[in-house]
PDB file of C-alpha atoms in Angstrom:
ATOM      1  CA  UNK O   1       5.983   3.076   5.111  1.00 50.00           C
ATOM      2  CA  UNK O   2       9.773   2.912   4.088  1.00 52.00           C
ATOM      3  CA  UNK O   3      11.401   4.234   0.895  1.00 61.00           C
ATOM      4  CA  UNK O   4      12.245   1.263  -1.801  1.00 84.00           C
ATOM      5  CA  UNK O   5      12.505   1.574  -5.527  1.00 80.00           C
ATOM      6  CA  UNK O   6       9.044  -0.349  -5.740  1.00 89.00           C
ATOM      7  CA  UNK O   7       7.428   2.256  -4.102  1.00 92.00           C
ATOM      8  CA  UNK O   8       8.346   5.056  -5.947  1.00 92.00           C
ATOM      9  CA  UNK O   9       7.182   2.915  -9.129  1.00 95.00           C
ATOM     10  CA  UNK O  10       3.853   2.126  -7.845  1.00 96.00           C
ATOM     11  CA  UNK O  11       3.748   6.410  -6.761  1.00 97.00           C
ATOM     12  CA  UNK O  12       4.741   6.678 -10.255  1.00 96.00           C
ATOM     13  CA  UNK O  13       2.011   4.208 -11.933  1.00 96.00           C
ATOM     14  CA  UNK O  14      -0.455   5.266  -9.752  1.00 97.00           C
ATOM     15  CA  UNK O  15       0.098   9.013 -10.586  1.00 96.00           C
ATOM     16  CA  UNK O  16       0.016   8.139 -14.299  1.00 95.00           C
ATOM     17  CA  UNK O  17      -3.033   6.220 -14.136  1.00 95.00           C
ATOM     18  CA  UNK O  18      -4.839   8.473 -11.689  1.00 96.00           C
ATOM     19  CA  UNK O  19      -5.312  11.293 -14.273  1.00 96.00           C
ATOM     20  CA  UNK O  20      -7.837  13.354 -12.624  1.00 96.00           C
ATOM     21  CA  UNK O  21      -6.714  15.955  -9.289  1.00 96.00           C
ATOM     22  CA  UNK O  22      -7.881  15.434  -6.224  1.00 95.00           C
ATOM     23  CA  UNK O  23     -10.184  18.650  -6.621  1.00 95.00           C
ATOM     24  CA  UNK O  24     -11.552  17.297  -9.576  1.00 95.00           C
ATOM     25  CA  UNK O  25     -12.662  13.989  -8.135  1.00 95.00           C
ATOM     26  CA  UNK O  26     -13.846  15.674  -5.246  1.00 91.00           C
ATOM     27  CA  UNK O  27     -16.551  17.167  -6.887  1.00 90.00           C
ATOM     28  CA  UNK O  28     -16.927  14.297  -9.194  1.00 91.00           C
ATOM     29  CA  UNK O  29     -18.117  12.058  -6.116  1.00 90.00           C
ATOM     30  CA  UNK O  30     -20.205  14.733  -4.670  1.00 85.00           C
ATOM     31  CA  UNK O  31     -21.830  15.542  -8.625  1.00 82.00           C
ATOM     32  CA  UNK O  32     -22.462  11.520  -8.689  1.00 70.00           C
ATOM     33  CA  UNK O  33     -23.821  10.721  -5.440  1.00 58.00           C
ATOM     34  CA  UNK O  34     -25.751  14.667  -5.428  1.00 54.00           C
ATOM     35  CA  UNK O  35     -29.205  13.404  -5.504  1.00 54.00           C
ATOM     36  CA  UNK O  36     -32.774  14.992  -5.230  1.00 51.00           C
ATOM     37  CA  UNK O  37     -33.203  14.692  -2.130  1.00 51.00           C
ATOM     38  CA  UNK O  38     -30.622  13.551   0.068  1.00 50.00           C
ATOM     39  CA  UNK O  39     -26.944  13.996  -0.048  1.00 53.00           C
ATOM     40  CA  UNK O  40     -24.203  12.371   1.949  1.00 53.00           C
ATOM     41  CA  UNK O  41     -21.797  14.133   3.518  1.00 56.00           C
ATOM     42  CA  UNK O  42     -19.119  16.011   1.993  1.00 56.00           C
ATOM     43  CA  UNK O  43     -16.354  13.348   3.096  1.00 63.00           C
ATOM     44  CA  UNK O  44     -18.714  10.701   2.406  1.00 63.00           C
ATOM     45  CA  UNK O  45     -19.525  10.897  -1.053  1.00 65.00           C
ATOM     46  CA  UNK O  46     -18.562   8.263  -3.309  1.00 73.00           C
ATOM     47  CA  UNK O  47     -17.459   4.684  -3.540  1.00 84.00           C
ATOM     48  CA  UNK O  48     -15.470   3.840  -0.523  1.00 89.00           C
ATOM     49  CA  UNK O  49     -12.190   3.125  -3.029  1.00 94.00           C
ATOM     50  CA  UNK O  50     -13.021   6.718  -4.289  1.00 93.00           C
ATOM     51  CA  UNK O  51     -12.634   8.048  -1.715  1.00 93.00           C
ATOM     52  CA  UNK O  52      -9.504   6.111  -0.496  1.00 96.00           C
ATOM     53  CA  UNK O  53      -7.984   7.158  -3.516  1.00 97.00           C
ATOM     54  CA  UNK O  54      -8.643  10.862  -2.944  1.00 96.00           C
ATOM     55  CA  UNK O  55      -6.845   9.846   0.344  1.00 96.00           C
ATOM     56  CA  UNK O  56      -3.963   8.863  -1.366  1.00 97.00           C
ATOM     57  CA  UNK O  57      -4.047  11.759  -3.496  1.00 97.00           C
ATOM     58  CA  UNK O  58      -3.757  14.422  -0.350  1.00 96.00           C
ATOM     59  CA  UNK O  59      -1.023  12.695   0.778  1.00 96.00           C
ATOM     60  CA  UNK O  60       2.813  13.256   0.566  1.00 94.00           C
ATOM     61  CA  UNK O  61       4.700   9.762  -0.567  1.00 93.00           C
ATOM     62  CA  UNK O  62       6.718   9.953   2.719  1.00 91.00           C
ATOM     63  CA  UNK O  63       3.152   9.601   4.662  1.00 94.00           C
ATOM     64  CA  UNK O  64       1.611   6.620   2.646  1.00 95.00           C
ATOM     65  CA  UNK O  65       0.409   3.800   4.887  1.00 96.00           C
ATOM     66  CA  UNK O  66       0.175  -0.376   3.829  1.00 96.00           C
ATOM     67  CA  UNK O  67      -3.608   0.383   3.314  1.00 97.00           C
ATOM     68  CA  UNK O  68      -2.835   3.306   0.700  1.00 97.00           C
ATOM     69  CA  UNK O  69      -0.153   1.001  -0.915  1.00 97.00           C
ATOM     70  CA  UNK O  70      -2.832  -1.324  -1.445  1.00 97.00           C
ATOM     71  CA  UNK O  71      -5.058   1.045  -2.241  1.00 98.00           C
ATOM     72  CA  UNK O  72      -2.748   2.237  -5.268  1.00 98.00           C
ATOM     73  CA  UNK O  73      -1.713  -1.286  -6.484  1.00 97.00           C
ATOM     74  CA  UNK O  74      -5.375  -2.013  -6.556  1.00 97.00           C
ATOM     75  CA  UNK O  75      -6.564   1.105  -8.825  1.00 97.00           C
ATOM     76  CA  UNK O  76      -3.445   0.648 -11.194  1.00 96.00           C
ATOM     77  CA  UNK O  77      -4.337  -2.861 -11.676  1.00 93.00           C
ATOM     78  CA  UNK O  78      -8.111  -1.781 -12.421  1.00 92.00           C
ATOM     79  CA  UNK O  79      -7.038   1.085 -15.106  1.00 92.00           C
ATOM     80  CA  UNK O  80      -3.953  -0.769 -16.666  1.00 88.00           C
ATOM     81  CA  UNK O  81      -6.640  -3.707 -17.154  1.00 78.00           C
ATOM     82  CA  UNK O  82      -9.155  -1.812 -19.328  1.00 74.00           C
ATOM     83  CA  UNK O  83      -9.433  -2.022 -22.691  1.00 60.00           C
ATOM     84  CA  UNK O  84      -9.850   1.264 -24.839  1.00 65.00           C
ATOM     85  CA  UNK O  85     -13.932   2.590 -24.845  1.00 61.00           C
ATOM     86  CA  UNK O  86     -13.963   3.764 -28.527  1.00 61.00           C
ATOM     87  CA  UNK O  87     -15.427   0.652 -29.593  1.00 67.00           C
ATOM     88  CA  UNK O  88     -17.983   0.194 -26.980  1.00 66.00           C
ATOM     89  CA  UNK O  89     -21.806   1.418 -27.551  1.00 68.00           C
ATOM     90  CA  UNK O  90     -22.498   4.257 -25.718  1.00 67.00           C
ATOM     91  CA  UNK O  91     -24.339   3.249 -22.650  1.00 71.00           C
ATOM     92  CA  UNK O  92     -21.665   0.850 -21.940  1.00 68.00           C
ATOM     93  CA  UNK O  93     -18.588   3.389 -22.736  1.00 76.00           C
ATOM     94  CA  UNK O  94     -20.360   6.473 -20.559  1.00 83.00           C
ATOM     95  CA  UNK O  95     -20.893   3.700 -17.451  1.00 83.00           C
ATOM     96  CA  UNK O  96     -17.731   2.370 -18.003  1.00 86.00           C
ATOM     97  CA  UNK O  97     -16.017   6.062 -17.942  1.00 87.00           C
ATOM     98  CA  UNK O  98     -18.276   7.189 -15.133  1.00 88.00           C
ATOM     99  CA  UNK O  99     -17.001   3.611 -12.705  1.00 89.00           C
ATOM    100  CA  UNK O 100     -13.234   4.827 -13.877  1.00 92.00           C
ATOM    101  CA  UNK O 101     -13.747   8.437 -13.095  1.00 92.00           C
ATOM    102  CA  UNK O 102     -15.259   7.201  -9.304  1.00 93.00           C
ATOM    103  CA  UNK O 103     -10.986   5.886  -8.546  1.00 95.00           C
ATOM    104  CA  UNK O 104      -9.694   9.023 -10.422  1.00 95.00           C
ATOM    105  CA  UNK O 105      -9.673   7.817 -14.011  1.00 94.00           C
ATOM    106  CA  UNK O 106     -10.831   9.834 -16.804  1.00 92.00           C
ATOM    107  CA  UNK O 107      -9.871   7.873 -20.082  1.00 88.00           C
ATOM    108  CA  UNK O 108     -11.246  10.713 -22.156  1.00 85.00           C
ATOM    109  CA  UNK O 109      -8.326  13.448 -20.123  1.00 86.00           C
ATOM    110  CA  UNK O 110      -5.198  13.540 -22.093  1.00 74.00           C
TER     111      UNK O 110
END
């Protein structure tokens, strides 16, 4: 992947809206998929995109692929297109939070 100005946006943007570390969505995806009796593998837990974007998270900009560039411009167009959960009921807001969270979005971290 070359160096261009667009890139380091999209780093930027996807940085910004990726608000959670890659440590902490690790064991978010293994916490969500953790079930009572079977358990995927480490590596395997999670959405695929989840675990595309914890990828992308391990990764130095110089070493970002095409895939992971998609793979960024996808999960800043999914956060920058939500609305704000406050005025949601709660089942909605907590499934909501919990789909964000799965790409590294927790819109209740400041």
């Amino acid at each position: 992947m070359t160096h261009s100005a667009g890139l380091d946006a999209l780093w930027e943007d996807f940085h910004h809206v990726v608000n959670m570390t890659s440590r902490e969505l690790d064991a978010w995806l293994r916490t969500r998929d953790a079930g009572e009796r079977t358990e995927p593998l480490p590596d395997q837990a999670g959405p695929p995109l989840g675990q595309q974007v914890l990828a992308v998270l391990r990764k130095r900009r110089t070493d970002l692929t095409d895939e992971d560039v998609r793979v960024m411009t996808k999960v800043v167009e999914m956060v920058s297109g939500q609305t704000d959960l406050a005025n949601e009921p709660e089942p909605a807001r907590t499934s909501r939070r919990h789909a964000l969270m799965s790409i590294g979005h927790d819109p209740l971290k400041p």
